[in-house]
Structure formats: structure tokens, C-alpha cells
Short mmCIF file of C-alpha atoms and ligand atoms in Angstrom, two decimals:
data_model
loop_
_atom_site.label_atom_id
_atom_site.label_comp_id
_atom_site.label_asym_id
_atom_site.label_seq_id
_atom_site.Cartn_x
_atom_site.Cartn_y
_atom_site.Cartn_z
CA UNK A 11 22.91 57.94 40.08
CA UNK A 12 20.59 55.00 40.74
CA UNK A 13 22.49 51.74 41.40
CA UNK A 14 21.24 48.23 40.80
CA UNK A 15 21.44 46.19 44.01
CA UNK A 16 22.68 43.21 41.95
CA UNK A 17 25.74 45.34 41.08
CA UNK A 18 26.77 45.79 44.69
CA UNK A 19 28.79 43.84 47.24
CA UNK A 20 27.29 44.05 50.76
CA UNK A 21 29.85 46.63 51.89
CA UNK A 22 28.95 48.83 48.92
CA UNK A 23 25.23 48.62 49.70
CA UNK A 24 25.95 49.48 53.32
CA UNK A 25 27.84 52.58 52.15
CA UNK A 26 24.90 53.58 49.92
CA UNK A 27 22.60 53.39 52.95
CA UNK A 28 24.99 55.25 55.24
CA UNK A 29 25.28 57.98 52.58
CA UNK A 30 21.55 58.71 52.88
CA UNK A 31 21.61 58.66 56.66
CA UNK A 32 20.28 55.13 57.16
CA UNK A 33 21.64 52.46 59.47
CA UNK A 34 23.86 49.58 58.35
CA UNK A 35 21.31 46.92 59.35
CA UNK A 36 18.94 48.23 56.66
CA UNK A 37 21.37 46.95 54.02
CA UNK A 38 21.25 43.50 55.58
CA UNK A 39 17.43 43.59 55.53
CA UNK A 40 17.46 44.47 51.84
CA UNK A 41 19.97 41.74 51.04
CA UNK A 42 17.82 39.24 52.91
CA UNK A 43 14.82 40.18 50.77
CA UNK A 44 16.84 39.94 47.57
CA UNK A 45 18.99 36.86 48.15
CA UNK A 46 16.83 34.75 50.46
CA UNK A 47 13.33 35.68 49.34
CA UNK A 48 14.19 36.63 45.75
CA UNK A 49 12.17 39.84 45.95
CA UNK A 50 12.94 42.58 43.45
CA UNK A 51 10.15 45.01 44.33
CA UNK A 52 10.93 47.40 47.19
CA UNK A 53 7.20 47.69 47.86
CA UNK A 54 7.17 44.02 48.86
CA UNK A 55 9.92 44.52 51.45
CA UNK A 56 7.45 44.82 54.26
CA UNK A 57 10.05 44.93 57.04
CA UNK A 58 10.98 48.40 55.74
CA UNK A 59 8.78 51.41 56.40
CA UNK A 60 6.88 52.90 53.48
CA UNK A 61 8.89 56.11 53.79
CA UNK A 62 12.17 54.19 53.60
CA UNK A 63 10.99 52.16 50.63
CA UNK A 64 10.22 55.38 48.76
CA UNK A 65 13.59 56.84 49.73
CA UNK A 66 15.42 53.71 48.58
CA UNK A 67 13.85 53.91 45.15
CA UNK A 68 15.54 57.26 44.62
CA UNK A 69 19.01 55.64 44.89
CA UNK A 70 18.51 51.92 44.15
CA UNK A 71 16.72 49.59 41.78
CA UNK A 72 16.71 45.84 41.20
CA UNK A 73 16.13 45.38 37.49
CA UNK A 74 16.49 41.94 35.97
CA UNK A 75 16.29 40.93 32.28
CA UNK A 76 12.96 40.09 30.69
CA UNK A 77 12.45 36.61 29.29
CA UNK A 78 11.48 36.88 25.61
CA UNK A 79 11.40 33.18 24.78
CA UNK A 80 12.06 29.95 26.58
CA UNK A 81 12.96 26.85 24.52
CA UNK A 82 12.78 23.40 26.08
CA UNK A 83 14.96 20.60 24.75
CA UNK A 84 13.85 16.99 24.84
CA UNK A 85 16.86 16.33 27.13
CA UNK A 86 15.62 18.81 29.78
CA UNK A 87 17.89 21.71 28.80
CA UNK A 88 16.16 25.09 28.67
CA UNK A 89 17.45 28.03 26.69
CA UNK A 90 16.32 31.56 27.50
CA UNK A 91 16.42 34.53 25.18
CA UNK A 92 16.62 37.59 27.42
CA UNK A 93 16.07 41.25 26.76
CA UNK A 94 18.16 43.84 28.63
CA UNK A 95 17.08 47.37 29.53
CA UNK A 96 18.62 48.88 26.39
CA UNK A 97 16.85 46.33 24.17
CA UNK A 98 19.96 44.13 23.63
CA UNK A 99 19.39 40.39 23.61
CA UNK A 100 21.48 37.71 25.30
CA UNK A 101 21.01 34.03 26.06
CA UNK A 102 21.39 31.80 29.08
CA UNK A 103 20.91 28.05 29.32
CA UNK A 104 19.89 25.86 32.25
CA UNK A 105 21.23 22.31 31.98
CA UNK A 106 19.85 19.76 34.47
CA UNK A 107 21.85 16.60 35.13
CA UNK A 108 20.61 14.41 37.96
CA UNK A 109 20.78 16.47 41.15
CA UNK A 110 22.94 19.09 39.43
CA UNK A 111 21.55 22.14 37.65
CA UNK A 112 24.12 24.13 35.73
CA UNK A 113 23.53 27.62 34.41
CA UNK A 114 25.48 28.80 31.39
CA UNK A 115 25.58 32.60 31.34
CA UNK A 116 26.63 35.32 28.91
CA UNK A 117 29.25 37.99 29.66
CA UNK A 118 28.94 40.17 26.54
CA UNK A 119 26.38 41.07 23.90
CA UNK A 120 28.06 39.29 20.98
CA UNK A 121 31.83 38.71 20.99
CA UNK A 122 34.92 40.21 19.32
CA UNK A 123 37.03 37.02 19.16
CA UNK A 124 35.78 35.65 15.83
CA UNK A 125 36.15 31.94 16.57
CA UNK A 126 35.39 30.18 13.33
CA UNK A 127 33.16 27.50 14.85
CA UNK A 128 31.00 29.84 16.92
CA UNK A 129 27.58 31.30 16.15
CA UNK A 130 28.08 34.19 18.60
CA UNK A 131 31.18 35.28 16.66
CA UNK A 132 28.96 36.13 13.70
CA UNK A 133 27.30 38.87 15.77
CA UNK A 134 30.51 40.80 16.43
CA UNK A 135 30.88 42.61 19.74
CA UNK A 136 27.99 44.92 20.61
CA UNK A 137 28.97 45.69 24.20
CA UNK A 138 30.12 44.31 27.56
CA UNK A 139 27.49 43.31 30.08
CA UNK A 140 27.31 45.33 33.28
CA UNK A 141 27.93 43.39 36.49
CA UNK A 142 24.22 43.33 37.35
CA UNK A 143 23.39 42.04 33.86
CA UNK A 144 25.61 39.04 34.68
CA UNK A 145 24.44 38.42 38.27
CA UNK A 146 20.81 38.93 37.29
CA UNK A 147 21.01 35.94 34.93
CA UNK A 148 21.84 33.84 38.00
CA UNK A 149 19.04 35.50 39.97
CA UNK A 150 16.60 34.77 37.17
CA UNK A 151 17.72 31.14 36.86
CA UNK A 152 17.24 30.54 40.60
CA UNK A 153 13.71 31.90 40.32
CA UNK A 154 13.05 29.78 37.23
CA UNK A 155 14.27 26.63 38.99
CA UNK A 156 11.73 27.11 41.77
CA UNK A 157 12.57 24.71 44.59
CA UNK A 158 15.42 23.04 42.67
CA UNK A 159 18.96 24.13 43.57
CA UNK A 160 21.20 25.88 41.09
CA UNK A 161 24.48 24.05 41.68
CA UNK A 162 26.92 25.37 39.07
CA UNK A 163 27.50 28.53 37.06
CA UNK A 164 29.63 28.47 33.92
CA UNK A 165 30.70 31.53 31.93
CA UNK A 166 30.34 29.79 28.59
CA UNK A 167 27.47 31.76 27.08
CA UNK A 168 27.80 34.65 24.68
CA UNK A 169 31.08 36.56 24.88
CA UNK A 170 34.69 36.14 25.99
CA UNK A 171 34.45 36.62 29.79
CA UNK A 172 38.04 37.83 30.15
CA UNK A 173 37.40 40.62 27.61
CA UNK A 174 34.90 42.00 30.15
CA UNK A 175 37.34 41.48 32.98
CA UNK A 176 36.31 44.00 35.66
CA UNK A 177 32.58 43.32 35.44
CA UNK A 178 33.03 39.54 35.34
CA UNK A 179 35.39 39.56 38.35
CA UNK A 180 32.98 41.76 40.30
CA UNK A 181 30.08 39.47 39.36
CA UNK A 182 32.04 36.43 40.60
CA UNK A 183 32.77 38.20 43.90
CA UNK A 184 29.01 38.78 44.31
CA UNK A 185 28.23 35.18 43.32
CA UNK A 186 30.69 33.89 45.93
CA UNK A 187 29.80 36.34 48.72
CA UNK A 188 28.10 34.45 51.56
CA UNK A 189 25.50 37.19 52.12
CA UNK A 190 24.68 37.25 48.39
CA UNK A 191 24.55 34.12 46.19
CA UNK A 192 27.02 32.14 48.33
CA UNK A 193 28.43 29.88 45.58
CA UNK A 194 31.48 27.81 46.41
CA UNK A 195 34.47 28.70 44.15
CA UNK A 196 34.54 25.18 42.75
CA UNK A 197 30.99 25.69 41.43
CA UNK A 198 32.01 28.58 39.17
CA UNK A 199 33.84 28.06 35.90
CA UNK A 200 35.13 30.76 33.57
CA UNK A 201 35.85 29.60 30.04
CA UNK A 202 38.27 31.56 27.89
CA UNK A 203 39.52 31.42 24.33
CA UNK A 204 43.00 32.18 25.75
CA UNK A 205 43.42 35.89 26.50
CA UNK A 206 46.87 35.59 28.07
CA UNK A 207 47.24 38.99 29.82
CA UNK A 208 43.85 38.58 31.43
CA UNK A 209 44.62 35.00 32.54
CA UNK A 210 47.67 36.41 34.33
CA UNK A 211 45.64 39.27 35.76
CA UNK A 212 42.96 36.83 36.95
CA UNK A 213 45.59 34.78 38.78
CA UNK A 214 46.81 37.97 40.47
CA UNK A 215 43.33 38.80 41.84
CA UNK A 216 43.55 35.78 44.15
CA UNK A 217 39.96 34.95 43.20
CA UNK A 218 39.26 31.22 43.45
CA UNK A 219 37.38 29.66 40.53
CA UNK A 220 37.73 26.99 37.90
CA UNK A 221 39.31 28.00 34.60
CA UNK A 222 38.45 26.30 31.33
CA UNK A 223 40.30 26.93 28.06
CA UNK A 224 38.75 26.37 24.67
CA UNK A 225 41.66 24.63 22.91
CA UNK A 226 40.24 22.75 19.90
CA UNK A 227 43.64 22.13 18.32
CA UNK A 228 47.16 21.87 19.68
CA UNK A 229 48.57 22.61 16.24
CA UNK A 230 49.30 26.33 15.95
CA UNK A 231 48.35 26.69 12.27
CA UNK A 232 45.04 24.84 12.76
CA UNK A 233 44.14 26.69 15.95
CA UNK A 234 44.75 29.97 14.13
CA UNK A 235 42.11 28.93 11.58
CA UNK A 236 39.56 28.03 14.25
CA UNK A 237 40.47 30.73 16.74
CA UNK A 238 42.15 33.88 15.36
CA UNK A 239 43.08 34.88 18.92
CA UNK A 240 45.81 32.26 18.62
CA UNK A 241 47.69 34.54 16.19
CA UNK A 242 47.98 37.12 18.98
CA UNK A 243 48.42 34.65 21.83
CA UNK A 244 50.14 31.54 20.43
CA UNK A 245 49.96 28.09 21.99
CA UNK A 246 53.41 28.04 23.69
CA UNK A 247 52.78 31.37 25.46
CA UNK A 248 49.26 30.24 26.39
CA UNK A 249 50.66 27.09 27.96
CA UNK A 250 53.17 29.08 29.99
CA UNK A 251 50.43 31.42 31.29
CA UNK A 252 48.26 28.44 32.22
CA UNK A 253 51.06 26.69 34.08
CA UNK A 254 51.61 29.93 36.05
CA UNK A 255 47.86 30.20 36.69
CA UNK A 256 47.73 26.59 37.92
CA UNK A 257 50.37 27.36 40.54
CA UNK A 258 48.02 29.91 42.11
CA UNK A 259 44.78 27.91 42.08
CA UNK A 260 43.63 24.74 43.87
CA UNK A 261 41.78 23.52 40.79
CA UNK A 262 43.04 21.78 37.70
CA UNK A 263 42.56 23.64 34.43
CA UNK A 264 40.03 22.15 32.05
CA UNK A 265 40.73 22.10 28.32
CA UNK A 266 37.81 21.89 25.93
CA UNK A 267 38.20 20.26 22.56
CA UNK A 268 35.41 20.41 20.01
CA UNK A 269 35.78 17.43 17.67
CA UNK A 270 35.33 18.44 14.04
CA UNK A 271 35.13 15.93 11.22
CA UNK A 272 38.21 15.80 8.94
CA UNK A 273 39.81 18.72 10.79
CA UNK A 274 41.21 18.03 14.25
CA UNK A 275 40.89 14.28 14.82
CA UNK A 276 43.84 12.90 12.83
CA UNK A 277 47.10 11.28 13.97
CA UNK A 278 49.03 14.56 13.90
CA UNK A 279 46.26 16.21 15.96
CA UNK A 280 46.47 13.46 18.59
CA UNK A 281 50.28 13.68 18.69
CA UNK A 282 50.20 17.47 19.17
CA UNK A 283 47.49 17.24 21.83
CA UNK A 284 49.36 14.58 23.81
CA UNK A 285 52.50 16.70 23.69
CA UNK A 286 50.73 19.94 24.66
CA UNK A 287 48.81 18.53 27.61
CA UNK A 288 51.21 15.80 28.64
CA UNK A 289 52.96 17.83 31.33
CA UNK A 290 50.06 19.98 32.60
CA UNK A 291 47.90 18.99 35.55
CA UNK A 292 44.55 19.30 33.80
CA UNK A 293 41.31 17.76 32.64
CA UNK A 294 40.28 17.41 29.03
CA UNK A 295 36.68 17.58 27.90
CA UNK A 296 35.97 16.52 24.36
CA UNK A 297 32.65 17.29 22.73
CA UNK A 298 31.43 16.73 19.23
CA UNK A 299 30.87 19.68 16.91
CA UNK A 300 27.23 20.66 16.48
CA UNK A 301 26.26 21.84 13.07
CA UNK A 302 25.72 25.59 12.73
CA UNK A 303 24.17 26.92 9.53
CA UNK A 304 26.61 28.76 7.24
CA UNK A 305 29.70 27.20 8.86
CA UNK A 306 31.75 24.80 6.73
CA UNK A 307 32.30 22.10 9.37
CA UNK A 308 30.71 18.71 9.92
CA UNK A 309 29.91 16.57 12.94
CA UNK A 310 32.24 13.54 13.21
CA UNK A 311 30.88 9.99 13.03
CA UNK A 312 30.68 7.78 16.10
CA UNK A 313 33.61 5.73 14.72
CA UNK A 314 35.79 8.84 14.32
CA UNK A 315 34.94 9.98 17.83
CA UNK A 316 35.72 6.55 19.30
CA UNK A 317 39.08 6.35 17.49
CA UNK A 318 40.08 9.84 18.64
CA UNK A 319 39.11 9.22 22.27
CA UNK A 320 40.90 5.88 22.29
CA UNK A 321 44.06 7.53 20.90
CA UNK A 322 44.11 10.29 23.54
CA UNK A 323 43.22 8.00 26.45
CA UNK A 324 46.94 7.50 27.16
CA UNK A 325 46.94 11.03 28.61
CA UNK A 326 47.40 11.08 32.37
CA UNK A 327 44.78 13.86 32.52
CA UNK A 328 41.15 12.89 33.06
CA UNK A 329 39.53 12.72 29.63
CA UNK A 330 35.76 13.11 29.50
CA UNK A 331 33.55 12.81 26.46
CA UNK A 332 30.67 15.16 27.12
CA UNK A 333 27.34 14.64 25.52
CA UNK A 334 26.02 17.80 23.89
CA UNK A 335 22.94 19.16 25.57
CA UNK A 336 20.15 21.14 23.99
CA UNK A 337 21.20 20.54 20.37
CA UNK A 338 17.54 20.38 19.24
CA UNK A 339 16.96 23.95 20.47
CA UNK A 340 20.27 25.38 19.18
CA UNK A 341 21.56 25.63 22.75
CA UNK A 342 24.42 23.17 22.27
CA UNK A 343 28.10 23.61 21.63
CA UNK A 344 28.70 26.45 19.16
CA UNK A 345 25.10 27.33 18.58
CA UNK A 346 24.15 30.44 20.59
CA UNK A 347 23.47 33.59 18.64
CA UNK A 348 20.62 35.38 20.44
CA UNK A 349 18.41 35.43 17.41
CA UNK A 350 15.17 34.31 18.90
CA UNK A 351 16.90 31.02 19.09
CA UNK A 352 20.61 30.43 19.43
CA UNK A 353 25.65 31.04 20.72
CA UNK A 354 28.75 29.23 21.24
CA UNK A 355 30.84 26.59 22.51
CA UNK A 356 30.02 24.26 25.28
CA UNK A 357 26.65 23.26 26.47
CA UNK A 358 27.83 19.95 27.63
CA UNK A 359 26.69 17.48 30.16
CA UNK A 360 27.93 19.07 33.36
S1 LIG B 409 33.83 30.75 21.18
FE1 LIG B 409 33.69 32.25 22.85
S2 LIG B 409 35.45 33.60 22.53
FE2 LIG B 409 35.13 32.51 20.60
S3 LIG B 409 33.80 33.89 19.39
FE3 LIG B 409 32.47 32.42 20.49
S4 LIG B 409 31.88 33.48 22.35
FE4 LIG B 409 33.66 34.55 21.53
#
């Protein structure tokens, strides 16, 4: 079976080469071409003999997604609609912010979690992405950025990353491997809707990364409306799992709260939020809801946002109001849906 190099950790590539009677150093040469020179064509790997290049193509390939469309926002954000080998479409977004360039990547084609505020949810789940379909988004973004450095990767694109656990974890190992993408753990964020068993499993892997949780309401009945996953994994159990996770990670957990007009900004919402987060070492990012066609929610006014932020500022956690990015190209919070435009929840100012 032909393997994609972007699916493999260095030790796995070495084993592939040893299996066909080649020396270990050949794997390092290939990885150098891929991760330092961003070459995906074996024929361009001129340090390898022609005979070896032909042999390699019988066991390896380096396929990356095709860019179908590229939409540029007036704020510098760029959204990419990508086509995978089987014809499925996904989206990724590059968000520049000063010297930082953040890439928001997808982990599934569609999503099964049915969050009420999310455009991706309307697609349903088509399938999980393979590991190489995740890492190749990063590869593609680095190429697209040219000389500019890709500083952060966030799993906030299409899909619930923890529902594609094995492939996402493997992709993060490749992203962090110093012979591959060499990202520092603090530059990688996985955002979840709150899949408790997988949060626990993630903590047990010992993998270092930042975890973000899409909260959106600390009132159980309201969160169940916005995020049906809350019926299966209620807020008290989620909090317990997150406190356990925090004990095993050096990084504070980030909670994301999408502000929705006349829904989650009232006094009782503030009270519940202060109580829920009051005793967790965390950060809270609030972002305003971006209108998605066919969804019954509205963007709050500046006055409503200011009142809400002022009311929650007593929290000891760091509270950040994030400006939405890419709203004019449907690449902002809640808007991705891979339909020659749009997905979901959090293209913020990173
Ligand atoms: S917000 Fe995330 S978990 Fe919820 S439906 Fe959208 S993509 Fe899935």
C-alpha cells in the first residue's frame, strides 16, 4: 500500500525505507526535501538517484489538497476552499496579526455535533480526515505564506477534532516533531465542543498542547439548545474533566464564548459564567456572533457587548474580547461550510 509521507513520523518513514532494503539516511534526505525545501515531487529530489526515486514512488507519495478558491478579506484573512483526493471539500483559514500568522485547520469533512450556531453542523458528518489530510493543510499554508512564518495552528476549522482522535493526535505528533514541522506545543491549540471521554484520553497521551473549549453558555438548559453535545456531556462533568486535564498540562484552558443577542448575555448568564469559571485556572475569549443565513440568532450591539464584558471582568481569569476576522468572506466565527465559500466557530484575532 502506498503511504503519504505527510502521514508518517520519521521513525515510520525510516522503517518504510528499511523494508525495501534502503539505508536509514535516505529517510532523512527525503524529510529534508519535504520539510525544509517544501518539495512534494520525488523527481525534484536531486540528491536521490533516479533509480531510487522510481522505487520510492512505488511505496510513497506526497499528495496535498488542491486549492479550489482563495478568498481574501479586507482585514488580511484568507480563506481557502480545498479539494481532497476523493473530491471532498474542506476549508482552512490563514489569519495574519502583526508578526503572527495563525492557520485554522479542519479535522473532518462536516461534523456530527450539530451545534446550533455553526454552519459546518448543517453539513452533517461526511468523514474523518486522514492524518496527511490534516498535516497537508499546514504544509500548504507554509507554502502559501512564502517567506512569512506560520506561527500558530488551531484546530478550529470544520469538524470536532476529538471525534477524529487518533488521526488528530498523530497529526499533532508530526506537527511537533523537530525533524518535521517542529511546532512548539504552545503554538498548537485544539478546540473542542466538550467530548469528555476524549478530553480524558487526550490528557493520558501526555501530548502537550493548548486546549480550548467552546462553552457559549454556563447554563445547562441554554447550552443544550446551542450545543446538543451538552445533553450527553453536561456542564458539571465537563468541568470535572477539564480540571483533571489542567492538572496534566502546563497551559491554562481557554474557554470560548460566542456572544449572541438576547440569548446568553443577561444577568443570569453572567452569574452562571462567573460561578462556572470562578475556580478554574483558565482564559476566557469572548467573540461576537457572526450572522449565518438560516440561523435564528442575531449579532449583539456594541452596548450589549460592553455591558457583558464589564460584568464578567470581575473574573480572575484573563478575559479577552476577540475581534472577528474574515467576516466579509464568511471565514469568521460560525461561518465555515465548505460551499465555495464558508464553517464554524472561532476565526478570531489570534
Ligand atoms: S461548532 Fe465545532 S463541534 Fe460544533 S458543529 Fe461546528 S464544527 Fe462541529
